[in-house]
Coordinates of C-alpha atoms in Angstrom, one line a residue:
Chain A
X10 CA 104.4 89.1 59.7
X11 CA 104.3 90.9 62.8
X12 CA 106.1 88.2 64.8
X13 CA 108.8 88.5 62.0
X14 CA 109.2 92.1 62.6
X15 CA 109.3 91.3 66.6
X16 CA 111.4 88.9 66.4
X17 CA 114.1 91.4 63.9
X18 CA 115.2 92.9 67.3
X19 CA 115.8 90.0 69.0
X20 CA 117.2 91.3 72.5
X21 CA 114.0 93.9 72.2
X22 CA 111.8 91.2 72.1
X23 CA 113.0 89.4 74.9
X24 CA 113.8 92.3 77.2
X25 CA 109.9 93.8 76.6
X26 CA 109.1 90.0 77.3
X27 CA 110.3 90.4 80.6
X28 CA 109.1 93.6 81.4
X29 CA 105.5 92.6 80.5
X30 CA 106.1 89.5 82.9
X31 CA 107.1 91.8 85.8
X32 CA 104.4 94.7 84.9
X33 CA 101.4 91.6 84.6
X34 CA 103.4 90.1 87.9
X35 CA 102.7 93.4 89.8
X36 CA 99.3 92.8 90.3
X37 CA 100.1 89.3 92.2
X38 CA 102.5 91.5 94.3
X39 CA 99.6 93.3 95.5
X40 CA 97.8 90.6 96.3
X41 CA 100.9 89.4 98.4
X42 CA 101.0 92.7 100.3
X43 CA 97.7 92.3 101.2
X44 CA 97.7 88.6 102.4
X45 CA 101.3 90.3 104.6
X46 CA 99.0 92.1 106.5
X47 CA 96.1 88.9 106.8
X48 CA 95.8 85.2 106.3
X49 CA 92.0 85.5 104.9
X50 CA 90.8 87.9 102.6
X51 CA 86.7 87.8 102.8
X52 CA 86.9 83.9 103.4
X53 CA 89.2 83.1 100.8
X54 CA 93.2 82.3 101.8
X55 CA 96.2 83.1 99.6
X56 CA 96.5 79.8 97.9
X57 CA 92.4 80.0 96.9
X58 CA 92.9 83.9 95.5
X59 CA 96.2 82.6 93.8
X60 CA 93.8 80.0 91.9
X61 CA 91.1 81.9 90.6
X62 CA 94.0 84.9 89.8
X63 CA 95.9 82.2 87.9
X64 CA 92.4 80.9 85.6
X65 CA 91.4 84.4 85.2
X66 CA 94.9 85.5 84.0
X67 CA 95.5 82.3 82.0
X68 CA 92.1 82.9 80.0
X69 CA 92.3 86.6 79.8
X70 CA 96.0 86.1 78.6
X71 CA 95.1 83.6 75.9
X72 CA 92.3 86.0 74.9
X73 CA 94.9 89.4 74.6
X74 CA 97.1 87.8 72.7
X75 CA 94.7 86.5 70.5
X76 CA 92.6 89.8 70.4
X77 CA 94.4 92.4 72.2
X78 CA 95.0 94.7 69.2
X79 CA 91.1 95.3 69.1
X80 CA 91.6 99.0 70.7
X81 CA 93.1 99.8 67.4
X82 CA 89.9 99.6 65.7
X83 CA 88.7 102.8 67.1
X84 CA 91.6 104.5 65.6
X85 CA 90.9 102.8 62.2
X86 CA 87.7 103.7 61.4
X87 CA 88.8 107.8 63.3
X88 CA 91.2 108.0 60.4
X89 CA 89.6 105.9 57.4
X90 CA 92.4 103.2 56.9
X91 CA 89.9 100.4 57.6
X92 CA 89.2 100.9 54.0
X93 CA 92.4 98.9 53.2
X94 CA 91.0 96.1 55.4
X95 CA 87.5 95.8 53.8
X96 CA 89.1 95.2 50.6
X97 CA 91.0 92.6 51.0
X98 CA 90.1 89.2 50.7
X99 CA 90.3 87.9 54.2
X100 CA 87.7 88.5 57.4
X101 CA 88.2 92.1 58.5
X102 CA 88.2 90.3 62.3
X103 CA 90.9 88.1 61.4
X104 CA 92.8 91.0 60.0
X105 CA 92.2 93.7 62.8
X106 CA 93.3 90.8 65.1
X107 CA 96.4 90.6 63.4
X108 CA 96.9 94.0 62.9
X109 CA 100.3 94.8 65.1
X110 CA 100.4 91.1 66.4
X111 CA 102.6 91.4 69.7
X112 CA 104.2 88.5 70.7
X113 CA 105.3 89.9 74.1
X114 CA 101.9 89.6 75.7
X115 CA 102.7 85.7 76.0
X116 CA 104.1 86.8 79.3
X117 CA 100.7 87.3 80.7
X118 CA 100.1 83.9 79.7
X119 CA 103.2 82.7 81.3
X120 CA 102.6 84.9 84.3
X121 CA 99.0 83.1 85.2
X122 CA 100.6 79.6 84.3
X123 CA 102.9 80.1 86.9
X124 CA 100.6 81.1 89.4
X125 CA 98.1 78.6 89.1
X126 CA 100.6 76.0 89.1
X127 CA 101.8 77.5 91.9
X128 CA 98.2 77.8 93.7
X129 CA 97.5 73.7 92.5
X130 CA 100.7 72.8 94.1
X131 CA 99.3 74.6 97.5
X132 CA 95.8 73.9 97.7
X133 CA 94.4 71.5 100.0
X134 CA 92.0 70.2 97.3
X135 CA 91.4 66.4 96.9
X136 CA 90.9 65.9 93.2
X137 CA 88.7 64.2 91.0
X138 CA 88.6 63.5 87.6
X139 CA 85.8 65.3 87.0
X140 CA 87.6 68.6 89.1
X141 CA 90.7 68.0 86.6
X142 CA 88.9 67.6 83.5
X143 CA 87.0 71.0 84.9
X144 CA 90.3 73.3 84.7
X145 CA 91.3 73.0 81.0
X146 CA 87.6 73.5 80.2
X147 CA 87.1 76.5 82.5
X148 CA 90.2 78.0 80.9
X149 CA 88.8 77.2 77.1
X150 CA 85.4 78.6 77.9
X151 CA 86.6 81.6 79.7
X152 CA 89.6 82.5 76.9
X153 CA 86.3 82.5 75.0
X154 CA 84.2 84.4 77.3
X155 CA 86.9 87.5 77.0
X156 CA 87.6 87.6 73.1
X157 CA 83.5 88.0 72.8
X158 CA 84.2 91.1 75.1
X159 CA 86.7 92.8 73.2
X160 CA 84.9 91.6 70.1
X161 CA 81.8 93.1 71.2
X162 CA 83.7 96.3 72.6
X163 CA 85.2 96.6 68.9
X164 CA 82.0 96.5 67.4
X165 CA 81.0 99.6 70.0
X166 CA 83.8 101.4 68.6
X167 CA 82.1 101.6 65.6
X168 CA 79.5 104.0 67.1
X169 CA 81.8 106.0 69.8
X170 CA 85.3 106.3 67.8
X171 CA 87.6 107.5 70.5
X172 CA 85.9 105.6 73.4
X173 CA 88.5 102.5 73.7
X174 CA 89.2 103.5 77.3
X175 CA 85.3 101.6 77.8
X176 CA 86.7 98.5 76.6
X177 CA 89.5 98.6 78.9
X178 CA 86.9 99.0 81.6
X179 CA 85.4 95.7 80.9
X180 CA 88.6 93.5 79.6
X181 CA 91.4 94.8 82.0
X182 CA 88.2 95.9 84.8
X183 CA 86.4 92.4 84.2
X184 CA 90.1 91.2 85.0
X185 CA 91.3 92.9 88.0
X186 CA 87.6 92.3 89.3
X187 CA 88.0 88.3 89.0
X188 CA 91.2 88.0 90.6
X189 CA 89.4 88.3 93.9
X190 CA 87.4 86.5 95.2
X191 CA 83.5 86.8 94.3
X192 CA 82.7 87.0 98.8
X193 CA 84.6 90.5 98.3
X194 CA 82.2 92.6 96.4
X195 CA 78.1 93.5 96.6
X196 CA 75.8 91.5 95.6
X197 CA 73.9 93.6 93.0
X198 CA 77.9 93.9 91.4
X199 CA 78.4 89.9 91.8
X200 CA 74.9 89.6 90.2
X201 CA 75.6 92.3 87.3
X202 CA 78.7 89.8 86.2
X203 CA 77.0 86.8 86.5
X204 CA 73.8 87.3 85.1
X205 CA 74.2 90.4 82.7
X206 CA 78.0 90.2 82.0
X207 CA 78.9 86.4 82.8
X208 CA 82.6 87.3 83.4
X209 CA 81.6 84.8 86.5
X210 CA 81.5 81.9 84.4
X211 CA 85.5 83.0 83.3
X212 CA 86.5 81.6 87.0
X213 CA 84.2 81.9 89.6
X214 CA 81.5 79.8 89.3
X215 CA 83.7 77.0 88.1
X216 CA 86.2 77.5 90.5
X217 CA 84.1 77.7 93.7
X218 CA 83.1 73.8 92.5
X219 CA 86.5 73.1 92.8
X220 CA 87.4 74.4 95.6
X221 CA 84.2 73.6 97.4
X222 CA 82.2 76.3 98.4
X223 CA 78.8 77.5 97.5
X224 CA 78.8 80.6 95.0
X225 CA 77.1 83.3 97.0
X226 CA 74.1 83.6 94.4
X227 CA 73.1 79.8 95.4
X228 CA 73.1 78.9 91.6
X229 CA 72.0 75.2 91.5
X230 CA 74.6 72.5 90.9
X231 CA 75.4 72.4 87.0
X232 CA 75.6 75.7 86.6
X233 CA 79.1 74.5 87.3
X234 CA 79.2 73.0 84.2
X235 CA 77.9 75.9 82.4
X236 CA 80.7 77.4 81.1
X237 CA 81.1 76.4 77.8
X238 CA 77.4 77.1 77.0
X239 CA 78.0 80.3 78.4
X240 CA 80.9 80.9 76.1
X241 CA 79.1 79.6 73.0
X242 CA 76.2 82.1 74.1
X243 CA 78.4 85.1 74.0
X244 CA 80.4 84.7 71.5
X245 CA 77.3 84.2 69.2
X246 CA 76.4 87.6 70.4
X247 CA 79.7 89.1 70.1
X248 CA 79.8 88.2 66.2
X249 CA 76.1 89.5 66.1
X250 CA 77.4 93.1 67.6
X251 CA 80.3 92.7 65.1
X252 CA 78.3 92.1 62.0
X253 CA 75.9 95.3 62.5
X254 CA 78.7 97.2 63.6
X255 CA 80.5 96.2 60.5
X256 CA 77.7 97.0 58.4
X257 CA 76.7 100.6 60.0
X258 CA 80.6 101.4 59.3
X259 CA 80.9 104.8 57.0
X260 CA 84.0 105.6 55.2
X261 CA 85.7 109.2 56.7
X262 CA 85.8 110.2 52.9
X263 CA 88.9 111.8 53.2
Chain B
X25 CA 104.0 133.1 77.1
X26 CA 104.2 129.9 79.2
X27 CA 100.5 130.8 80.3
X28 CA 99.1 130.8 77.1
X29 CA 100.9 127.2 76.8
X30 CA 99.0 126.1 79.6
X31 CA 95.9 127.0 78.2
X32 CA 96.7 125.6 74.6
X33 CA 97.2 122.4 76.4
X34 CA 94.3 122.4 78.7
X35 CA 92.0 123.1 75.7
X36 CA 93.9 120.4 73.1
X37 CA 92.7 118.0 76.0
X38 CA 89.5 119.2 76.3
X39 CA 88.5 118.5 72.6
X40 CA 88.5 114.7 73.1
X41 CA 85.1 114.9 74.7
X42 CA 84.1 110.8 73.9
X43 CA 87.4 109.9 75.1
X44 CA 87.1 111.7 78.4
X45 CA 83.6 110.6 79.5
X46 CA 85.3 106.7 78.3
X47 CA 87.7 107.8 81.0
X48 CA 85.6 108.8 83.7
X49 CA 84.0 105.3 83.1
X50 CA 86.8 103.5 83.4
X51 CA 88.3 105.2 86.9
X52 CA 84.8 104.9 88.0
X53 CA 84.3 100.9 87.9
X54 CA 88.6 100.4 89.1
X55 CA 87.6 102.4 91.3
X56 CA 84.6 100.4 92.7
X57 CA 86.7 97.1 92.1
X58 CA 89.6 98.7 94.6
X59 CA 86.9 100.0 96.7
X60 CA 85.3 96.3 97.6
X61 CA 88.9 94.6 97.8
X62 CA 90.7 97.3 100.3
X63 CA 87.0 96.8 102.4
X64 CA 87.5 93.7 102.4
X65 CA 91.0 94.2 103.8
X66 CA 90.1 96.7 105.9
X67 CA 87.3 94.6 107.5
X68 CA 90.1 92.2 108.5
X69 CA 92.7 94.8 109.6
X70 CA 90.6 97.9 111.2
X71 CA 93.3 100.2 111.3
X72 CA 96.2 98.7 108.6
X73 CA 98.6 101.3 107.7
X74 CA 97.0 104.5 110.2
X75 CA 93.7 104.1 108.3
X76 CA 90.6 103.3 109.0
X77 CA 87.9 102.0 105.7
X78 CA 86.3 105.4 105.5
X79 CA 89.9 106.4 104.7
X80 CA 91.1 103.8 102.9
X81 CA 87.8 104.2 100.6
X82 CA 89.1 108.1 100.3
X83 CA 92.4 107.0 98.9
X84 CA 90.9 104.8 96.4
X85 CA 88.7 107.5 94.7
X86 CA 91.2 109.9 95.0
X87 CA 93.9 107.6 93.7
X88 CA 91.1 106.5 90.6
X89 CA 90.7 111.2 90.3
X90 CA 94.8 111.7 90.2
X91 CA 95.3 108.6 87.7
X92 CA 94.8 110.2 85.0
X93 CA 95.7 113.7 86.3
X94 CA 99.6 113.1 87.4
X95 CA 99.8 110.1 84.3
X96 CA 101.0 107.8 87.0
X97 CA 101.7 105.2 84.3
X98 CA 102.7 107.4 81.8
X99 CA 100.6 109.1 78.6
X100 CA 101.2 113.0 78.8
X101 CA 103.3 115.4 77.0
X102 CA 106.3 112.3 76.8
X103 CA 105.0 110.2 74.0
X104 CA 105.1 112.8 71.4
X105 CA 108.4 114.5 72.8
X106 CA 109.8 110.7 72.6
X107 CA 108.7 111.1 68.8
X108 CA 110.0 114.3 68.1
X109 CA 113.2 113.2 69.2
X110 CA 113.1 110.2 67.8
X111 CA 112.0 111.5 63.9
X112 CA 114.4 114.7 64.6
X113 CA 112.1 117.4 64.8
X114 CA 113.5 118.3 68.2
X115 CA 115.9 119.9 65.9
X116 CA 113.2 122.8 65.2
X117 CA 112.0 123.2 69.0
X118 CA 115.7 123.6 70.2
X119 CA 115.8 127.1 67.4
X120 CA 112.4 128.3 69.1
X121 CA 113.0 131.4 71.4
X122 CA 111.1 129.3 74.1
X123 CA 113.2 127.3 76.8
X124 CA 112.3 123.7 75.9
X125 CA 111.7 122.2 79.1
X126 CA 109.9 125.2 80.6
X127 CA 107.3 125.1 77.6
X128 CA 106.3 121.1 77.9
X129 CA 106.0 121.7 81.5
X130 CA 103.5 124.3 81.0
X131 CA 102.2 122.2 78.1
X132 CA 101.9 119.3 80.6
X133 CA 100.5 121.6 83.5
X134 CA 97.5 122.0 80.9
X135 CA 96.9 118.9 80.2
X136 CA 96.9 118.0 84.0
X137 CA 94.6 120.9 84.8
X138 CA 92.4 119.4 82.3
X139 CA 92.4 116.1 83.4
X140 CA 91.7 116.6 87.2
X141 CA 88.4 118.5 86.1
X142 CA 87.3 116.5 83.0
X143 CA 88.6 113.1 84.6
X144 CA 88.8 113.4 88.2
X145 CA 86.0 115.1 89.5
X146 CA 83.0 113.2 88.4
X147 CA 84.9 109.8 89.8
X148 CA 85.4 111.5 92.9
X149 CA 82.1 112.9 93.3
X150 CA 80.8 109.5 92.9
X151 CA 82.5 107.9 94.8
X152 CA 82.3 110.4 98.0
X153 CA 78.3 110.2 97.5
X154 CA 77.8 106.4 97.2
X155 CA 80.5 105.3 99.8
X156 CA 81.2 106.9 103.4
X157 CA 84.6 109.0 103.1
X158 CA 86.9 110.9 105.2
X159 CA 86.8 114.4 103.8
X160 CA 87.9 117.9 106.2
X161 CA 85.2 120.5 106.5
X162 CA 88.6 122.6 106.8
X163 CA 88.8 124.9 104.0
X164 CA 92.6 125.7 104.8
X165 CA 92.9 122.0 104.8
X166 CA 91.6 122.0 101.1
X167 CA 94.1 124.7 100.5
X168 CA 97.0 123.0 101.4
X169 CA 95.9 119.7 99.2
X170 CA 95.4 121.6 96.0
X171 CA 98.7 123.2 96.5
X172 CA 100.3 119.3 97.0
X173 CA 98.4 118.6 93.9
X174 CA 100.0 121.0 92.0
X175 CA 103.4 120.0 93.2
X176 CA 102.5 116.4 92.6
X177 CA 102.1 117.4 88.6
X178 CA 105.3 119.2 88.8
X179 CA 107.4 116.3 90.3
X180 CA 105.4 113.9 87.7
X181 CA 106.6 116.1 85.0
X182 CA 110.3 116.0 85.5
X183 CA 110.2 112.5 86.0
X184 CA 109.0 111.9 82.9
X185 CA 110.6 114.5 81.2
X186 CA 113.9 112.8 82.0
X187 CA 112.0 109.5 80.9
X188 CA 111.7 111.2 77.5
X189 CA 115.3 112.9 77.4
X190 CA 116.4 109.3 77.7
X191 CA 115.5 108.7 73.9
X192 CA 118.1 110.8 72.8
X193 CA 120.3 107.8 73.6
X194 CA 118.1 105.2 73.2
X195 CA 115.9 106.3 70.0
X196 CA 113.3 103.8 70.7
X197 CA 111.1 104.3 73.7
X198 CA 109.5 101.0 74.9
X199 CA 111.8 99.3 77.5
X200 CA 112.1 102.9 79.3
X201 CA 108.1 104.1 79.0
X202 CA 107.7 100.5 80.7
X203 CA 109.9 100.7 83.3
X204 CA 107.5 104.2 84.2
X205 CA 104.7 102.2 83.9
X206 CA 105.9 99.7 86.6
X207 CA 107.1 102.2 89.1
X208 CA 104.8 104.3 88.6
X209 CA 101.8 102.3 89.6
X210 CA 103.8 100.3 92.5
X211 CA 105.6 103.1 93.9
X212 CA 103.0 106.1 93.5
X213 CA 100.5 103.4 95.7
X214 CA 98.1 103.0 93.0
X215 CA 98.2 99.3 94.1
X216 CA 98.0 99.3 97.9
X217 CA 98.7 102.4 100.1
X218 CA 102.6 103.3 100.5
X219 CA 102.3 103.2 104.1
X220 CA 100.9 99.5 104.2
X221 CA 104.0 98.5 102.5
X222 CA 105.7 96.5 105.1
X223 CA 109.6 96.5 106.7
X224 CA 112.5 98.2 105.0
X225 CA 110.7 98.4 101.3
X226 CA 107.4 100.5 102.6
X227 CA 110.4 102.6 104.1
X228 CA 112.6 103.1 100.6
X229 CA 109.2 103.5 98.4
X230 CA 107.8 105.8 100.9
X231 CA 111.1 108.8 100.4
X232 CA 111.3 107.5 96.1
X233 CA 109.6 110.6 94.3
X234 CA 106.5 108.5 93.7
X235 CA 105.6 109.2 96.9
X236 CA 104.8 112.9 95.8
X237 CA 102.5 111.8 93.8
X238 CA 99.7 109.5 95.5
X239 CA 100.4 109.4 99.0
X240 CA 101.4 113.0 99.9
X241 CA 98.3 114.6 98.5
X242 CA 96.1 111.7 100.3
X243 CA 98.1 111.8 103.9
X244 CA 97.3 115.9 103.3
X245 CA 94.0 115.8 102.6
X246 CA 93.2 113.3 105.4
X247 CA 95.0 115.1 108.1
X248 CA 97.6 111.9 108.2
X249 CA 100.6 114.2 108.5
X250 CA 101.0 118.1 108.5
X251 CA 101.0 119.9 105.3
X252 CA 104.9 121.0 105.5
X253 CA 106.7 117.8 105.5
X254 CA 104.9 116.7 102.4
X255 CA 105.7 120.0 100.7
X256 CA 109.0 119.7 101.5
X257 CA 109.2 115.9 99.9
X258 CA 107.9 117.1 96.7
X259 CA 109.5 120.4 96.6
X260 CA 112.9 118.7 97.1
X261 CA 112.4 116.5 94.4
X262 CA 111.0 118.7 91.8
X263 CA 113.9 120.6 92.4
X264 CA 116.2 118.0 92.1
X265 CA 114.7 116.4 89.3
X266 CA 113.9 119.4 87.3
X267 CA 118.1 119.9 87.6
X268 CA 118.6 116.6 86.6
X269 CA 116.6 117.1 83.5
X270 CA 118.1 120.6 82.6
X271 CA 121.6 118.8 83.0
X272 CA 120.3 116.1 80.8
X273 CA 118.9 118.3 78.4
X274 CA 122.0 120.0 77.9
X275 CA 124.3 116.9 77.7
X276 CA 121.5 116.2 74.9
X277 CA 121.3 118.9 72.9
X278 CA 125.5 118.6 72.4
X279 CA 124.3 115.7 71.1
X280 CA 122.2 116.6 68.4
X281 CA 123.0 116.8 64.6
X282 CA 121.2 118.3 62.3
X283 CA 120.9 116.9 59.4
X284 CA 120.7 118.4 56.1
X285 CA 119.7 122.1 54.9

């Protein structure tokens, strides 16, 4: 329904389309400026941060589009209308997912597509079957690793009503922080997102089989390979969150 | 009148209590993402831009304090001007006895003044007391920022304002509020520092009225460049653009017909 209604304005749709492409492309631009001013940014050259900004953008876009609308939730249970939703005979996750579908976020799809193609095309990597097979899996498990984040940060909303800006902290924060690479930051922060938060496991970890260097933690070999464990591991306790928030959900009244 | 505006909108701000600790939160782990990627930059480039890290880690958490301050993407007073507009309402505000852009600026002046305590301090704070920062012991020099902060909201008003005034044409908002969003966090130096920008476009973004925003208070603070040319900057262009929006706003209330009794 809500890719009907986009699709009613038809010039709309594709001018927003755009301009999502060129706000979600801004981000790249800073990377550029900073690689105008060096050729290595802690280790890592353009083409390298290109590749793990491309995975992270491809999963996290996949996720949005699928989940994006999860910030609305907050606002639902504020003003009572998720009453509608519990009534109806479909999954109230299915429904607050498809609440005000927007098409227009395939452009941060798009945007990472291009940029890892861009970034396979310019890396100096010899591949293997086992490195190819790696990349669609990475970017399966990792779309997966992000909608347990915003389905987990729905479920919070349940509790703190107005606090959606948190969510962003993790989705669009957990975003921004893995399009660098992981030799940037601390190593308690590197360990926090690994270990407590695996937003690692989105690009990093995979990623620095790929492209053949150790992952600073010195996690042993498969871990590699651990993704879609990872995924399956999260998203278990994303729909755990989800359920008791669900259930601790009280009507406004009004 | 106006003052009691600015007050009405500092404490309409201040009631979202949840929503303000969600965004202290939020500027405080951007912040610490920026903080680790411009060191890393920094480590390769010493001095990039005039700046050394201890500076460039003072832009960041001052950029992460005026975010939400100077809405440098947007998501003040304009949204619900856009819907009055929009649904017609503005048809009521234009009989009020109060001059319609004077009372959302003062509106919009609360709701900054708000947002620089509720949102910016405790980011600042944290980031001042966890990472080494280049502050003045100068209290003139504090002086002189505050004031460039308070021109900054100005100039960020009237941008937006004529942002808003757009609708009147338009009627539906999107394309426009995204164009702001775009400009806003390239050109303000929300990204990277305006005066790392290299060649002929670091020289353009660096006079575009984003620059009043971001980069004047910063270069102020940090005894980059005197206080005066900076004033001057935003000055000019919250003159100019506060002209430009009266001239819109009467070219747009021509337009308006009420409908109905």
């Amino acid at each position: 329904m809500w890719i009907r209604s986009t699709m009613a304005y038809r010039t709309s749709f594709v001018l927003t389309t755009v301009g999502s492409l060129v706000v979600t492309g801004l981000d790249f631009v800073g990377i550029a400026l900073m690689f105008s001013h060096v050729d290595v940014l802690a280790g890592y050259v353009l083409a390298e941060v290109a590749f793990l900004y491309g995975l992270s953008m491809l999963s996290f876009g996949a996720a949005d589009l699928a989940l994006g609308s999860m910030d609305r939730l907050g606002r639902r249970v504020r003003d009572g209308t998720l009453d509608t939703l519990l009534v109806r005979p479909v999954p109230v996750l299915a429904q607050v997912a498809a609440d005000r579908f927007a098409l227009r976020r395939v452009a941060r799809l798009l945007q990472g597509l291009i940029v890892l193609c861009w970034a396979v095309v310019s890396l100096d990597v010899d591949w293997t079957p086992l490195k190819l097979l790696l990349m669609p899996v990475t970017v399966v498990s990792g779309a997966a690793i992000f909608c347990a984040v915003f389905v987990a940060g729905a479920a919070f909303q349940f509790v703190a009503q107005d606090a959606s800006e948190v969510q962003n902290a993790f989705t669009y924060g957990g975003q921004t922080l893995l399009q660098y690479p992981p030799t940037v930051f601390a190593q308690e922060l590197v360990r926090g997102v690994t270990f407590v938060l695996p937003l690692a496991f989105v690009n990093w970890v995979p990623a620095s089989y790929v492209l053949g260097r150790p992952y600073p933690l010195g996690l042993p070999e498969w871990a590699v390979f651990g993704s879609p464990v990872v995924a399956a591991v999260c998203c278990a306790l994303a729909g755990v969150a989800w359920r008791a928030g669900l259930r601790s959900y009280r009507s406004t009244g009004s | 009148m106006y003052l009691a505006v600015v007050a009405g909108g500092f404490r309409r701000y201040a009631t979202y209590r949840a929503a303000t600790v969600a965004g202290v939160f939020t500027n405080t782990v951007f912040g610490l993402i920026l903080v680790y990627t411009y060191l890393a930059l920094w480590n390769e480039r010493p001095d990039l831009g005039g700046y050394g890290p201890a500076q460039a880690v003072t832009y960041v958490w001052l950029g992460q304090a005026l975010y939400a301050t100077l809405a440098v993407q947007g998501g003040g007073f304009e949204i619900e001007l856009m819907e009055r507009i929009r649904t017609g309402e503005i048809a009521i505000d234009l009989y009020r006895p109060a001059d319609l852009q004077w009372w959302w600026l003062a509106h919009d002046l609360g709701r900054s003044g708000f947002q620089l305590l509720g949102r910016g301090v405790v980011p600042f704070l944290f980031g001042v007391l966890v990472f080494p920062v280049a502050l003045p012991g100068d209290p003139l020099t504090w002086f002189a920022f505050l004031l460039t902060v308070l021109l900054a909201m100005v100039v960020s008003f009237a941008i937006r304002y004529l942002v808003a005034l757009s609708t009147f044409w338009l009627l539906d908002g999107t394309g426009v509020m995204q164009m702001l969003m775009i400009l806003g966090l390239l050109c303000s130096g929300m990204v990277l520092p305006l005066n790392v920008f290299p060649g002929l476009f670091g020289e353009v973004v660096r006079v575009l009225p984003w620059a009043a925003l971001l980069q004047g208070p910063a270069d102020v603070l940090m005894g980059e460049t005197g206080a005066l040319p900076v004033f001057a900057l935003q000055g000019a262009w919250a003159v100019a653009l506060l002209a430009a929006g009266r001239l819109v706003q009467s070219a747009a209330t021509r337009r308006v017909v009420v409908q109905g009794g």
